[in-house]
Amino acid sequence: MPAIEATALERTFSGGVRAVAGVDLEVSDGQIYAFLGPNGAGKTTTVRMLTTLLQPTGGTASVAGFDVVSQAAEVRRAIGVALQEAALDPLMTGRELIRLQATLHGIARAEGRGRADVLIDRVGLTRAADRRVGTYSGGMRRRLDLASALVHEPMVLFLDEPTTGLDPVSRKAIWEEVTKLNADGTTVFLTTQYLEEADRLADNVGIISAGRIVAEGTPAELKAEVGRPHLEIRLCDNGNERAEEIVARFGKPLPAKDGAVLVELERGAAEVAPVVRALDDAGLLVESLDLVEPTLDDVFVAKTGQH
């Protein structure tokens, strides 16, 4: 059974604004699924429906095996949610906030205290646990919000742009924690503005544009759709014409770029050494070479028309 499944999911707001226009998606149990899209594409509306914060106006969806409309209470018990804007009381300490969250989930007092201590240590906030949240940095607040979402040990965790606005060190800490959670069996549904984040973390990626899924697959599959890796070769002397003849034996020649010879290689790095050997055998001295891989940014532009 998929951890998350949606079929023809729709949401139309008053005035006829159709924010989500028939989304189909399936997230397998134990996956990290990254959900990408331009601003206004329908990402947040989709997440709000999957987390029972907003009712669909069409289609169906289930999370952890429960229908998001008819079994909303069961869905809420099975999921953790860390939204972009964390609702954290600035007057409470981090430890108090996690203990309160445990109480709200009906966890016994002693067990709740134990879980709070474990989670605070897990997200690296032990030294700040008894400080008021109002003194926390943005990265510390995000980590506290993540701990809060985990207190009831959810089957599925929804993270809405968890690293937006964070410095590189804080972003890396969140990435490491998400990876650990997933290794422990938690399914993660991640919306993000950072394509590097999706490329690094996600098993599968879905791209939404104008309320519809326009691309879906593993990062490698999506990048392969927009092109194969290509090799950029710069020679020490003027031998580009001869080099173009040689590299054509290994792949599809591409138009020259800034004095460099370009060739598309189907197997990427595995074909670099034979190309260099062939150039050397022809007496052509290579000054530099660079293997350029397609990126998720290339995919995003191709599928949505936007960077």
PDB file of C-alpha atoms in Angstrom:
ATOM      1  CA  MET A   1       0.000   0.000   0.000  1.00  0.00           C
ATOM      2  CA  PRO A   2       1.417   3.431  -0.922  1.00  0.00           C
ATOM      3  CA  ALA A   3       2.148   5.794   1.961  1.00  0.00           C
ATOM      4  CA  ILE A   4       0.509   8.622  -0.018  1.00  0.00           C
ATOM      5  CA  GLU A   5      -1.820   8.292  -2.970  1.00  0.00           C
ATOM      6  CA  ALA A   6      -3.853  10.895  -4.856  1.00  0.00           C
ATOM      7  CA  THR A   7      -6.119  10.464  -7.860  1.00  0.00           C
ATOM      8  CA  ALA A   8      -7.461  13.428  -9.861  1.00  0.00           C
ATOM      9  CA  LEU A   9      -7.092  15.595  -6.751  1.00  0.00           C
ATOM     10  CA  GLU A  10      -8.586  19.053  -7.229  1.00  0.00           C
ATOM     11  CA  ARG A  11      -9.161  22.248  -5.291  1.00  0.00           C
ATOM     12  CA  THR A  12     -11.154  25.191  -6.623  1.00  0.00           C
ATOM     13  CA  PHE A  13     -11.522  28.304  -4.490  1.00  0.00           C
ATOM     14  CA  SER A  14     -14.353  30.836  -4.508  1.00  0.00           C
ATOM     15  CA  GLY A  15     -14.312  32.917  -7.652  1.00  0.00           C
ATOM     16  CA  GLY A  16     -13.449  29.879  -9.746  1.00  0.00           C
ATOM     17  CA  VAL A  17      -9.706  29.901  -8.989  1.00  0.00           C
ATOM     18  CA  ARG A  18      -8.511  26.339  -9.677  1.00  0.00           C
ATOM     19  CA  ALA A  19      -5.337  25.954  -7.624  1.00  0.00           C
ATOM     20  CA  VAL A  20      -4.988  22.188  -8.100  1.00  0.00           C
ATOM     21  CA  ALA A  21      -6.346  20.784 -11.347  1.00  0.00           C
ATOM     22  CA  GLY A  22      -6.243  16.990 -11.132  1.00  0.00           C
ATOM     23  CA  VAL A  23      -3.095  15.783  -9.389  1.00  0.00           C
ATOM     24  CA  ASP A  24      -2.186  12.089  -9.549  1.00  0.00           C
ATOM     25  CA  LEU A  25       0.679  10.932  -7.380  1.00  0.00           C
ATOM     26  CA  GLU A  26       1.897   7.878  -5.515  1.00  0.00           C
ATOM     27  CA  VAL A  27       4.559   7.835  -2.825  1.00  0.00           C
ATOM     28  CA  SER A  28       5.823   4.421  -1.763  1.00  0.00           C
ATOM     29  CA  ASP A  29       6.297   3.546   1.881  1.00  0.00           C
ATOM     30  CA  GLY A  30       9.759   4.559   3.079  1.00  0.00           C
ATOM     31  CA  GLN A  31      10.491   7.012   0.274  1.00  0.00           C
ATOM     32  CA  ILE A  32      11.638  10.617   0.330  1.00  0.00           C
ATOM     33  CA  TYR A  33       9.454  12.389  -2.233  1.00  0.00           C
ATOM     34  CA  ALA A  34      10.349  15.942  -3.262  1.00  0.00           C
ATOM     35  CA  PHE A  35       7.541  18.149  -4.563  1.00  0.00           C
ATOM     36  CA  LEU A  36       8.730  21.050  -6.709  1.00  0.00           C
ATOM     37  CA  GLY A  37       7.012  23.875  -8.527  1.00  0.00           C
ATOM     38  CA  PRO A  38       7.052  27.627  -9.165  1.00  0.00           C
ATOM     39  CA  ASN A  39       5.277  29.970  -6.776  1.00  0.00           C
ATOM     40  CA  GLY A  40       1.522  29.654  -7.246  1.00  0.00           C
ATOM     41  CA  ALA A  41       1.790  26.255  -8.934  1.00  0.00           C
ATOM     42  CA  GLY A  42      -0.328  24.471  -6.302  1.00  0.00           C
ATOM     43  CA  LYS A  43       2.337  22.934  -4.017  1.00  0.00           C
ATOM     44  CA  THR A  44       1.055  24.333  -0.741  1.00  0.00           C
ATOM     45  CA  THR A  45      -2.597  23.706  -1.619  1.00  0.00           C
ATOM     46  CA  THR A  46      -1.787  20.062  -2.396  1.00  0.00           C
ATOM     47  CA  VAL A  47       0.064  19.646   0.902  1.00  0.00           C
ATOM     48  CA  ARG A  48      -2.790  21.267   2.822  1.00  0.00           C
ATOM     49  CA  MET A  49      -5.226  18.751   1.311  1.00  0.00           C
ATOM     50  CA  LEU A  50      -2.956  15.773   2.038  1.00  0.00           C
ATOM     51  CA  THR A  51      -2.572  16.899   5.651  1.00  0.00           C
ATOM     52  CA  THR A  52      -6.375  17.420   6.095  1.00  0.00           C
ATOM     53  CA  LEU A  53      -6.041  21.196   6.551  1.00  0.00           C
ATOM     54  CA  LEU A  54      -8.083  21.790   3.399  1.00  0.00           C
ATOM     55  CA  GLN A  55     -10.814  19.654   1.837  1.00  0.00           C
ATOM     56  CA  PRO A  56     -10.522  18.696  -1.843  1.00  0.00           C
ATOM     57  CA  THR A  57     -13.263  19.825  -4.220  1.00  0.00           C
ATOM     58  CA  GLY A  58     -12.611  16.847  -6.467  1.00  0.00           C
ATOM     59  CA  GLY A  59     -10.745  13.555  -6.646  1.00  0.00           C
ATOM     60  CA  THR A  60      -9.503  11.403  -3.782  1.00  0.00           C
ATOM     61  CA  ALA A  61      -6.407  11.083  -1.618  1.00  0.00           C
ATOM     62  CA  SER A  62      -5.198   8.764   1.115  1.00  0.00           C
ATOM     63  CA  VAL A  63      -2.275   9.008   3.529  1.00  0.00           C
ATOM     64  CA  ALA A  64      -1.005   6.017   5.531  1.00  0.00           C
ATOM     65  CA  GLY A  65      -3.976   4.082   4.154  1.00  0.00           C
ATOM     66  CA  PHE A  66      -6.620   6.545   5.415  1.00  0.00           C
ATOM     67  CA  ASP A  67      -8.868   8.758   3.296  1.00  0.00           C
ATOM     68  CA  VAL A  68      -8.074  12.436   3.887  1.00  0.00           C
ATOM     69  CA  VAL A  69     -11.766  13.377   3.995  1.00  0.00           C
ATOM     70  CA  SER A  70     -13.686  10.507   5.582  1.00  0.00           C
ATOM     71  CA  GLN A  71     -10.846   9.401   7.886  1.00  0.00           C
ATOM     72  CA  ALA A  72      -9.217  12.758   8.613  1.00  0.00           C
ATOM     73  CA  ALA A  73      -8.688  12.032  12.330  1.00  0.00           C
ATOM     74  CA  GLU A  74      -6.807   8.812  11.535  1.00  0.00           C
ATOM     75  CA  VAL A  75      -4.658  10.663   8.992  1.00  0.00           C
ATOM     76  CA  ARG A  76      -3.722  13.297  11.595  1.00  0.00           C
ATOM     77  CA  ARG A  77      -2.664  10.612  14.059  1.00  0.00           C
ATOM     78  CA  ALA A  78      -0.440   8.985  11.432  1.00  0.00           C
ATOM     79  CA  ILE A  79       1.368  12.082  10.158  1.00  0.00           C
ATOM     80  CA  GLY A  80       3.815  14.711  11.366  1.00  0.00           C
ATOM     81  CA  VAL A  81       3.742  18.173   9.813  1.00  0.00           C
ATOM     82  CA  ALA A  82       6.392  20.904   9.892  1.00  0.00           C
ATOM     83  CA  LEU A  83       5.086  23.871   7.938  1.00  0.00           C
ATOM     84  CA  GLN A  84       7.181  26.710   6.550  1.00  0.00           C
ATOM     85  CA  GLU A  85       6.009  29.076   9.283  1.00  0.00           C
ATOM     86  CA  ALA A  86       6.534  27.275  12.571  1.00  0.00           C
ATOM     87  CA  ALA A  87       3.887  28.123  15.200  1.00  0.00           C
ATOM     88  CA  LEU A  88       6.163  28.118  18.247  1.00  0.00           C
ATOM     89  CA  ASP A  89       5.353  29.993  21.467  1.00  0.00           C
ATOM     90  CA  PRO A  90       8.342  32.327  22.019  1.00  0.00           C
ATOM     91  CA  LEU A  91       7.762  32.411  25.799  1.00  0.00           C
ATOM     92  CA  MET A  92       8.094  28.641  26.261  1.00  0.00           C
ATOM     93  CA  THR A  93      11.388  26.801  26.444  1.00  0.00           C
ATOM     94  CA  GLY A  94      12.205  24.215  23.811  1.00  0.00           C
ATOM     95  CA  ARG A  95      11.799  21.399  26.316  1.00  0.00           C
ATOM     96  CA  GLU A  96       8.427  22.716  27.517  1.00  0.00           C
ATOM     97  CA  LEU A  97       7.147  22.968  23.968  1.00  0.00           C
ATOM     98  CA  ILE A  98       8.030  19.369  23.067  1.00  0.00           C
ATOM     99  CA  ARG A  99       6.502  18.089  26.323  1.00  0.00           C
ATOM    100  CA  LEU A 100       3.321  20.044  25.587  1.00  0.00           C
ATOM    101  CA  GLN A 101       3.170  18.526  22.126  1.00  0.00           C
ATOM    102  CA  ALA A 102       3.468  15.050  23.655  1.00  0.00           C
ATOM    103  CA  THR A 103       0.589  15.840  26.042  1.00  0.00           C
ATOM    104  CA  LEU A 104      -1.589  17.051  23.158  1.00  0.00           C
ATOM    105  CA  HIS A 105      -1.008  13.708  21.436  1.00  0.00           C
ATOM    106  CA  GLY A 106      -2.220  11.878  24.551  1.00  0.00           C
ATOM    107  CA  ILE A 107       1.191  10.480  25.458  1.00  0.00           C
ATOM    108  CA  ALA A 108       1.613   9.632  29.155  1.00  0.00           C
ATOM    109  CA  ARG A 109       3.546  12.229  31.184  1.00  0.00           C
ATOM    110  CA  ALA A 110       6.640  10.130  31.925  1.00  0.00           C
ATOM    111  CA  GLU A 111       6.864   8.797  28.382  1.00  0.00           C
ATOM    112  CA  GLY A 112       6.345  12.282  26.957  1.00  0.00           C
ATOM    113  CA  ARG A 113       9.185  13.684  29.044  1.00  0.00           C
ATOM    114  CA  GLY A 114      11.461  10.887  27.885  1.00  0.00           C
ATOM    115  CA  ARG A 115      10.596  11.409  24.220  1.00  0.00           C
ATOM    116  CA  ALA A 116      11.114  15.163  24.554  1.00  0.00           C
ATOM    117  CA  ASP A 117      14.635  14.656  25.917  1.00  0.00           C
ATOM    118  CA  VAL A 118      15.507  12.171  23.171  1.00  0.00           C
ATOM    119  CA  LEU A 119      14.169  14.377  20.380  1.00  0.00           C
ATOM    120  CA  ILE A 120      15.833  17.536  21.677  1.00  0.00           C
ATOM    121  CA  ASP A 121      19.144  15.695  21.746  1.00  0.00           C
ATOM    122  CA  ARG A 122      18.496  14.240  18.296  1.00  0.00           C
ATOM    123  CA  VAL A 123      18.068  17.658  16.662  1.00  0.00           C
ATOM    124  CA  GLY A 124      21.078  19.094  18.492  1.00  0.00           C
ATOM    125  CA  LEU A 125      19.273  21.439  20.904  1.00  0.00           C
ATOM    126  CA  THR A 126      20.250  19.945  24.255  1.00  0.00           C
ATOM    127  CA  ARG A 127      22.270  22.986  25.353  1.00  0.00           C
ATOM    128  CA  ALA A 128      19.414  25.334  24.399  1.00  0.00           C
ATOM    129  CA  ALA A 129      16.563  23.136  25.657  1.00  0.00           C
ATOM    130  CA  ASP A 130      15.783  25.301  28.680  1.00  0.00           C
ATOM    131  CA  ARG A 131      16.048  28.626  26.888  1.00  0.00           C
ATOM    132  CA  ARG A 132      12.950  30.459  25.685  1.00  0.00           C
ATOM    133  CA  VAL A 133      12.152  29.782  22.036  1.00  0.00           C
ATOM    134  CA  GLY A 134      12.103  33.539  21.399  1.00  0.00           C
ATOM    135  CA  THR A 135      15.910  33.510  21.760  1.00  0.00           C
ATOM    136  CA  TYR A 136      16.379  30.769  19.137  1.00  0.00           C
ATOM    137  CA  SER A 137      17.851  31.432  15.691  1.00  0.00           C
ATOM    138  CA  GLY A 138      15.894  30.538  12.548  1.00  0.00           C
ATOM    139  CA  GLY A 139      17.758  27.253  12.158  1.00  0.00           C
ATOM    140  CA  MET A 140      17.152  26.294  15.794  1.00  0.00           C
ATOM    141  CA  ARG A 141      13.424  27.023  15.413  1.00  0.00           C
ATOM    142  CA  ARG A 142      13.244  24.799  12.340  1.00  0.00           C
ATOM    143  CA  ARG A 143      14.957  21.957  14.193  1.00  0.00           C
ATOM    144  CA  LEU A 144      12.625  22.403  17.178  1.00  0.00           C
ATOM    145  CA  ASP A 145       9.598  22.353  14.873  1.00  0.00           C
ATOM    146  CA  LEU A 146      10.922  19.136  13.314  1.00  0.00           C
ATOM    147  CA  ALA A 147      11.297  17.568  16.770  1.00  0.00           C
ATOM    148  CA  SER A 148       7.749  18.665  17.602  1.00  0.00           C
ATOM    149  CA  ALA A 149       6.433  16.944  14.464  1.00  0.00           C
ATOM    150  CA  LEU A 150       8.152  13.695  15.472  1.00  0.00           C
ATOM    151  CA  VAL A 151       6.982  13.406  19.078  1.00  0.00           C
ATOM    152  CA  HIS A 152       4.202  10.904  18.269  1.00  0.00           C
ATOM    153  CA  GLU A 153       6.430   8.838  15.934  1.00  0.00           C
ATOM    154  CA  PRO A 154       4.497   9.492  12.695  1.00  0.00           C
ATOM    155  CA  MET A 155       4.465   7.092   9.768  1.00  0.00           C
ATOM    156  CA  VAL A 156       4.568   9.952   7.249  1.00  0.00           C
ATOM    157  CA  LEU A 157       6.305  13.298   7.725  1.00  0.00           C
ATOM    158  CA  PHE A 158       5.365  16.384   5.686  1.00  0.00           C
ATOM    159  CA  LEU A 159       8.031  19.093   5.465  1.00  0.00           C
ATOM    160  CA  ASP A 160       7.043  22.347   3.771  1.00  0.00           C
ATOM    161  CA  GLU A 161      10.218  24.128   2.600  1.00  0.00           C
ATOM    162  CA  PRO A 162      12.081  23.204   5.813  1.00  0.00           C
ATOM    163  CA  THR A 163      15.351  24.944   4.904  1.00  0.00           C
ATOM    164  CA  THR A 164      14.145  28.138   3.213  1.00  0.00           C
ATOM    165  CA  GLY A 165      16.145  31.090   4.488  1.00  0.00           C
ATOM    166  CA  LEU A 166      18.590  29.016   6.526  1.00  0.00           C
ATOM    167  CA  ASP A 167      22.367  29.345   6.404  1.00  0.00           C
ATOM    168  CA  PRO A 168      24.357  26.473   4.809  1.00  0.00           C
ATOM    169  CA  VAL A 169      25.304  24.915   8.178  1.00  0.00           C
ATOM    170  CA  SER A 170      21.683  24.825   9.423  1.00  0.00           C
ATOM    171  CA  ARG A 171      20.488  23.541   6.058  1.00  0.00           C
ATOM    172  CA  LYS A 172      22.995  20.686   6.187  1.00  0.00           C
ATOM    173  CA  ALA A 173      21.849  19.792   9.731  1.00  0.00           C
ATOM    174  CA  ILE A 174      18.234  19.512   8.533  1.00  0.00           C
ATOM    175  CA  TRP A 175      19.323  17.385   5.551  1.00  0.00           C
ATOM    176  CA  GLU A 176      21.191  15.007   7.833  1.00  0.00           C
ATOM    177  CA  GLU A 177      18.210  14.655  10.155  1.00  0.00           C
ATOM    178  CA  VAL A 178      15.804  13.984   7.274  1.00  0.00           C
ATOM    179  CA  THR A 179      18.160  11.293   5.969  1.00  0.00           C
ATOM    180  CA  LYS A 180      18.344   9.641   9.408  1.00  0.00           C
ATOM    181  CA  LEU A 181      14.557   9.708   9.797  1.00  0.00           C
ATOM    182  CA  ASN A 182      14.095   8.097   6.415  1.00  0.00           C
ATOM    183  CA  ALA A 183      16.698   5.431   7.224  1.00  0.00           C
ATOM    184  CA  ASP A 184      14.598   4.608  10.296  1.00  0.00           C
ATOM    185  CA  GLY A 185      11.586   3.970   8.043  1.00  0.00           C
ATOM    186  CA  THR A 186       9.750   7.310   7.998  1.00  0.00           C
ATOM    187  CA  THR A 187       8.202   8.330   4.674  1.00  0.00           C
ATOM    188  CA  VAL A 188       9.026  11.977   3.933  1.00  0.00           C
ATOM    189  CA  PHE A 189       7.040  14.301   1.655  1.00  0.00           C
ATOM    190  CA  LEU A 190       9.194  17.361   1.074  1.00  0.00           C
ATOM    191  CA  THR A 191       8.357  20.613  -0.699  1.00  0.00           C
ATOM    192  CA  THR A 192      11.380  22.732  -1.477  1.00  0.00           C
ATOM    193  CA  GLN A 193      12.606  25.670  -3.523  1.00  0.00           C
ATOM    194  CA  TYR A 194      16.129  24.257  -3.599  1.00  0.00           C
ATOM    195  CA  LEU A 195      16.709  21.904  -6.501  1.00  0.00           C
ATOM    196  CA  GLU A 196      20.015  20.810  -4.977  1.00  0.00           C
ATOM    197  CA  GLU A 197      18.061  19.692  -1.912  1.00  0.00           C
ATOM    198  CA  ALA A 198      15.695  17.566  -3.990  1.00  0.00           C
ATOM    199  CA  ASP A 199      18.569  16.105  -6.000  1.00  0.00           C
ATOM    200  CA  ARG A 200      20.496  15.174  -2.860  1.00  0.00           C
ATOM    201  CA  LEU A 201      17.671  13.812  -0.694  1.00  0.00           C
ATOM    202  CA  ALA A 202      14.836  12.523  -2.840  1.00  0.00           C
ATOM    203  CA  ASP A 203      14.169   9.033  -4.153  1.00  0.00           C
ATOM    204  CA  ASN A 204      11.506  10.480  -6.434  1.00  0.00           C
ATOM    205  CA  VAL A 205      10.616  13.986  -7.569  1.00  0.00           C
ATOM    206  CA  GLY A 206       7.307  15.424  -8.732  1.00  0.00           C
ATOM    207  CA  ILE A 207       7.121  18.792 -10.500  1.00  0.00           C
ATOM    208  CA  ILE A 208       3.820  20.681 -10.432  1.00  0.00           C
ATOM    209  CA  SER A 209       2.949  23.583 -12.715  1.00  0.00           C
ATOM    210  CA  ALA A 210      -0.403  25.355 -13.063  1.00  0.00           C
ATOM    211  CA  GLY A 211      -2.004  22.815 -10.723  1.00  0.00           C
ATOM    212  CA  ARG A 212      -0.911  19.702 -12.609  1.00  0.00           C
ATOM    213  CA  ILE A 213       1.995  17.247 -12.317  1.00  0.00           C
ATOM    214  CA  VAL A 214       4.166  17.893 -15.392  1.00  0.00           C
ATOM    215  CA  ALA A 215       7.047  15.539 -14.570  1.00  0.00           C
ATOM    216  CA  GLU A 216       7.716  12.701 -12.140  1.00  0.00           C
ATOM    217  CA  GLY A 217      10.527  10.213 -11.608  1.00  0.00           C
ATOM    218  CA  THR A 218      13.875   9.739  -9.951  1.00  0.00           C
ATOM    219  CA  PRO A 219      16.290  12.685 -10.237  1.00  0.00           C
ATOM    220  CA  ALA A 220      18.433  10.628 -12.626  1.00  0.00           C
ATOM    221  CA  GLU A 221      15.454   9.719 -14.839  1.00  0.00           C
ATOM    222  CA  LEU A 222      14.273  13.323 -15.041  1.00  0.00           C
ATOM    223  CA  LYS A 223      17.737  14.619 -15.895  1.00  0.00           C
ATOM    224  CA  ALA A 224      18.115  11.945 -18.583  1.00  0.00           C
ATOM    225  CA  GLU A 225      14.912  13.244 -20.209  1.00  0.00           C
ATOM    226  CA  VAL A 226      16.463  16.635 -20.928  1.00  0.00           C
ATOM    227  CA  GLY A 227      19.860  15.430 -22.101  1.00  0.00           C
ATOM    228  CA  ARG A 228      22.840  13.185 -21.506  1.00  0.00           C
ATOM    229  CA  PRO A 229      26.137  14.253 -19.951  1.00  0.00           C
ATOM    230  CA  HIS A 230      28.499  16.023 -22.348  1.00  0.00           C
ATOM    231  CA  LEU A 231      32.258  16.466 -22.333  1.00  0.00           C
ATOM    232  CA  GLU A 232      33.816  19.894 -22.920  1.00  0.00           C
ATOM    233  CA  ILE A 233      37.383  19.588 -24.241  1.00  0.00           C
ATOM    234  CA  ARG A 234      39.910  22.397 -24.623  1.00  0.00           C
ATOM    235  CA  LEU A 235      43.100  21.750 -26.549  1.00  0.00           C
ATOM    236  CA  CYS A 236      46.533  23.306 -26.028  1.00  0.00           C
ATOM    237  CA  ASP A 237      46.878  24.156 -29.729  1.00  0.00           C
ATOM    238  CA  ASN A 238      44.578  24.602 -32.705  1.00  0.00           C
ATOM    239  CA  GLY A 239      43.312  21.119 -33.436  1.00  0.00           C
ATOM    240  CA  ASN A 240      39.579  21.448 -32.926  1.00  0.00           C
ATOM    241  CA  GLU A 241      38.583  20.244 -36.384  1.00  0.00           C
ATOM    242  CA  ARG A 242      40.571  17.022 -36.018  1.00  0.00           C
ATOM    243  CA  ALA A 243      39.334  16.598 -32.420  1.00  0.00           C
ATOM    244  CA  GLU A 244      35.710  16.885 -33.567  1.00  0.00           C
ATOM    245  CA  GLU A 245      36.263  14.042 -36.011  1.00  0.00           C
ATOM    246  CA  ILE A 246      37.755  11.869 -33.263  1.00  0.00           C
ATOM    247  CA  VAL A 247      35.138  12.510 -30.551  1.00  0.00           C
ATOM    248  CA  ALA A 248      32.340  11.800 -33.069  1.00  0.00           C
ATOM    249  CA  ARG A 249      33.321   8.119 -32.755  1.00  0.00           C
ATOM    250  CA  PHE A 250      32.273   8.147 -29.086  1.00  0.00           C
ATOM    251  CA  GLY A 251      29.067  10.156 -29.052  1.00  0.00           C
ATOM    252  CA  LYS A 252      26.971  12.883 -30.577  1.00  0.00           C
ATOM    253  CA  PRO A 253      29.034  16.008 -31.412  1.00  0.00           C
ATOM    254  CA  LEU A 254      27.537  19.256 -30.134  1.00  0.00           C
ATOM    255  CA  PRO A 255      28.119  22.814 -31.412  1.00  0.00           C
ATOM    256  CA  ALA A 256      31.443  24.242 -30.199  1.00  0.00           C
ATOM    257  CA  LYS A 257      31.259  26.552 -27.183  1.00  0.00           C
ATOM    258  CA  ASP A 258      33.834  29.267 -26.418  1.00  0.00           C
ATOM    259  CA  GLY A 259      36.573  27.404 -28.260  1.00  0.00           C
ATOM    260  CA  ALA A 260      35.801  24.044 -26.625  1.00  0.00           C
ATOM    261  CA  VAL A 261      34.931  20.831 -28.452  1.00  0.00           C
ATOM    262  CA  LEU A 262      31.709  19.279 -27.101  1.00  0.00           C
ATOM    263  CA  VAL A 263      30.484  15.709 -27.356  1.00  0.00           C
ATOM    264  CA  GLU A 264      27.454  14.061 -25.726  1.00  0.00           C
ATOM    265  CA  LEU A 265      28.364  10.800 -23.959  1.00  0.00           C
ATOM    266  CA  GLU A 266      25.625   8.257 -23.346  1.00  0.00           C
ATOM    267  CA  ARG A 267      27.470   6.577 -20.462  1.00  0.00           C
ATOM    268  CA  GLY A 268      28.949   9.738 -18.997  1.00  0.00           C
ATOM    269  CA  ALA A 269      32.156   9.361 -16.961  1.00  0.00           C
ATOM    270  CA  ALA A 270      32.730   5.784 -18.174  1.00  0.00           C
ATOM    271  CA  GLU A 271      33.537   7.100 -21.669  1.00  0.00           C
ATOM    272  CA  VAL A 272      35.888   9.933 -20.726  1.00  0.00           C
ATOM    273  CA  ALA A 273      39.093   7.875 -20.600  1.00  0.00           C
ATOM    274  CA  PRO A 274      38.670   6.355 -24.112  1.00  0.00           C
ATOM    275  CA  VAL A 275      38.061   9.830 -25.565  1.00  0.00           C
ATOM    276  CA  VAL A 276      41.230  11.215 -23.944  1.00  0.00           C
ATOM    277  CA  ARG A 277      43.286   8.213 -25.135  1.00  0.00           C
ATOM    278  CA  ALA A 278      42.049   8.656 -28.705  1.00  0.00           C
ATOM    279  CA  LEU A 279      42.972  12.347 -28.678  1.00  0.00           C
ATOM    280  CA  ASP A 280      46.407  11.512 -27.266  1.00  0.00           C
ATOM    281  CA  ASP A 281      46.978   8.842 -29.937  1.00  0.00           C
ATOM    282  CA  ALA A 282      46.199  11.488 -32.567  1.00  0.00           C
ATOM    283  CA  GLY A 283      48.831  13.773 -31.081  1.00  0.00           C
ATOM    284  CA  LEU A 284      46.336  16.286 -29.708  1.00  0.00           C
ATOM    285  CA  LEU A 285      47.270  17.673 -26.287  1.00  0.00           C
ATOM    286  CA  VAL A 286      44.321  18.285 -23.951  1.00  0.00           C
ATOM    287  CA  GLU A 287      44.536  21.439 -21.841  1.00  0.00           C
ATOM    288  CA  SER A 288      41.370  20.774 -19.825  1.00  0.00           C
ATOM    289  CA  LEU A 289      38.171  18.798 -19.913  1.00  0.00           C
ATOM    290  CA  ASP A 290      34.940  19.035 -17.993  1.00  0.00           C
ATOM    291  CA  LEU A 291      32.125  16.488 -17.797  1.00  0.00           C
ATOM    292  CA  VAL A 292      28.878  18.459 -17.562  1.00  0.00           C
ATOM    293  CA  GLU A 293      25.835  16.631 -16.180  1.00  0.00           C
ATOM    294  CA  PRO A 294      22.242  17.771 -16.750  1.00  0.00           C
ATOM    295  CA  THR A 295      20.757  19.283 -13.580  1.00  0.00           C
ATOM    296  CA  LEU A 296      17.319  19.402 -12.023  1.00  0.00           C
ATOM    297  CA  ASP A 297      17.340  23.099 -12.884  1.00  0.00           C
ATOM    298  CA  ASP A 298      17.482  22.080 -16.553  1.00  0.00           C
ATOM    299  CA  VAL A 299      14.506  19.770 -15.933  1.00  0.00           C
ATOM    300  CA  PHE A 300      12.598  22.460 -14.032  1.00  0.00           C
ATOM    301  CA  VAL A 301      13.056  25.000 -16.847  1.00  0.00           C
ATOM    302  CA  ALA A 302      12.125  22.453 -19.525  1.00  0.00           C
ATOM    303  CA  LYS A 303       8.941  21.387 -17.695  1.00  0.00           C
ATOM    304  CA  THR A 304       7.715  24.693 -16.266  1.00  0.00           C
ATOM    305  CA  GLY A 305       9.345  27.383 -18.392  1.00  0.00           C
ATOM    306  CA  GLN A 306      10.712  29.006 -15.220  1.00  0.00           C
ATOM    307  CA  HIS A 307      13.938  28.966 -13.211  1.00  0.00           C
TER     308      HIS A 307
END
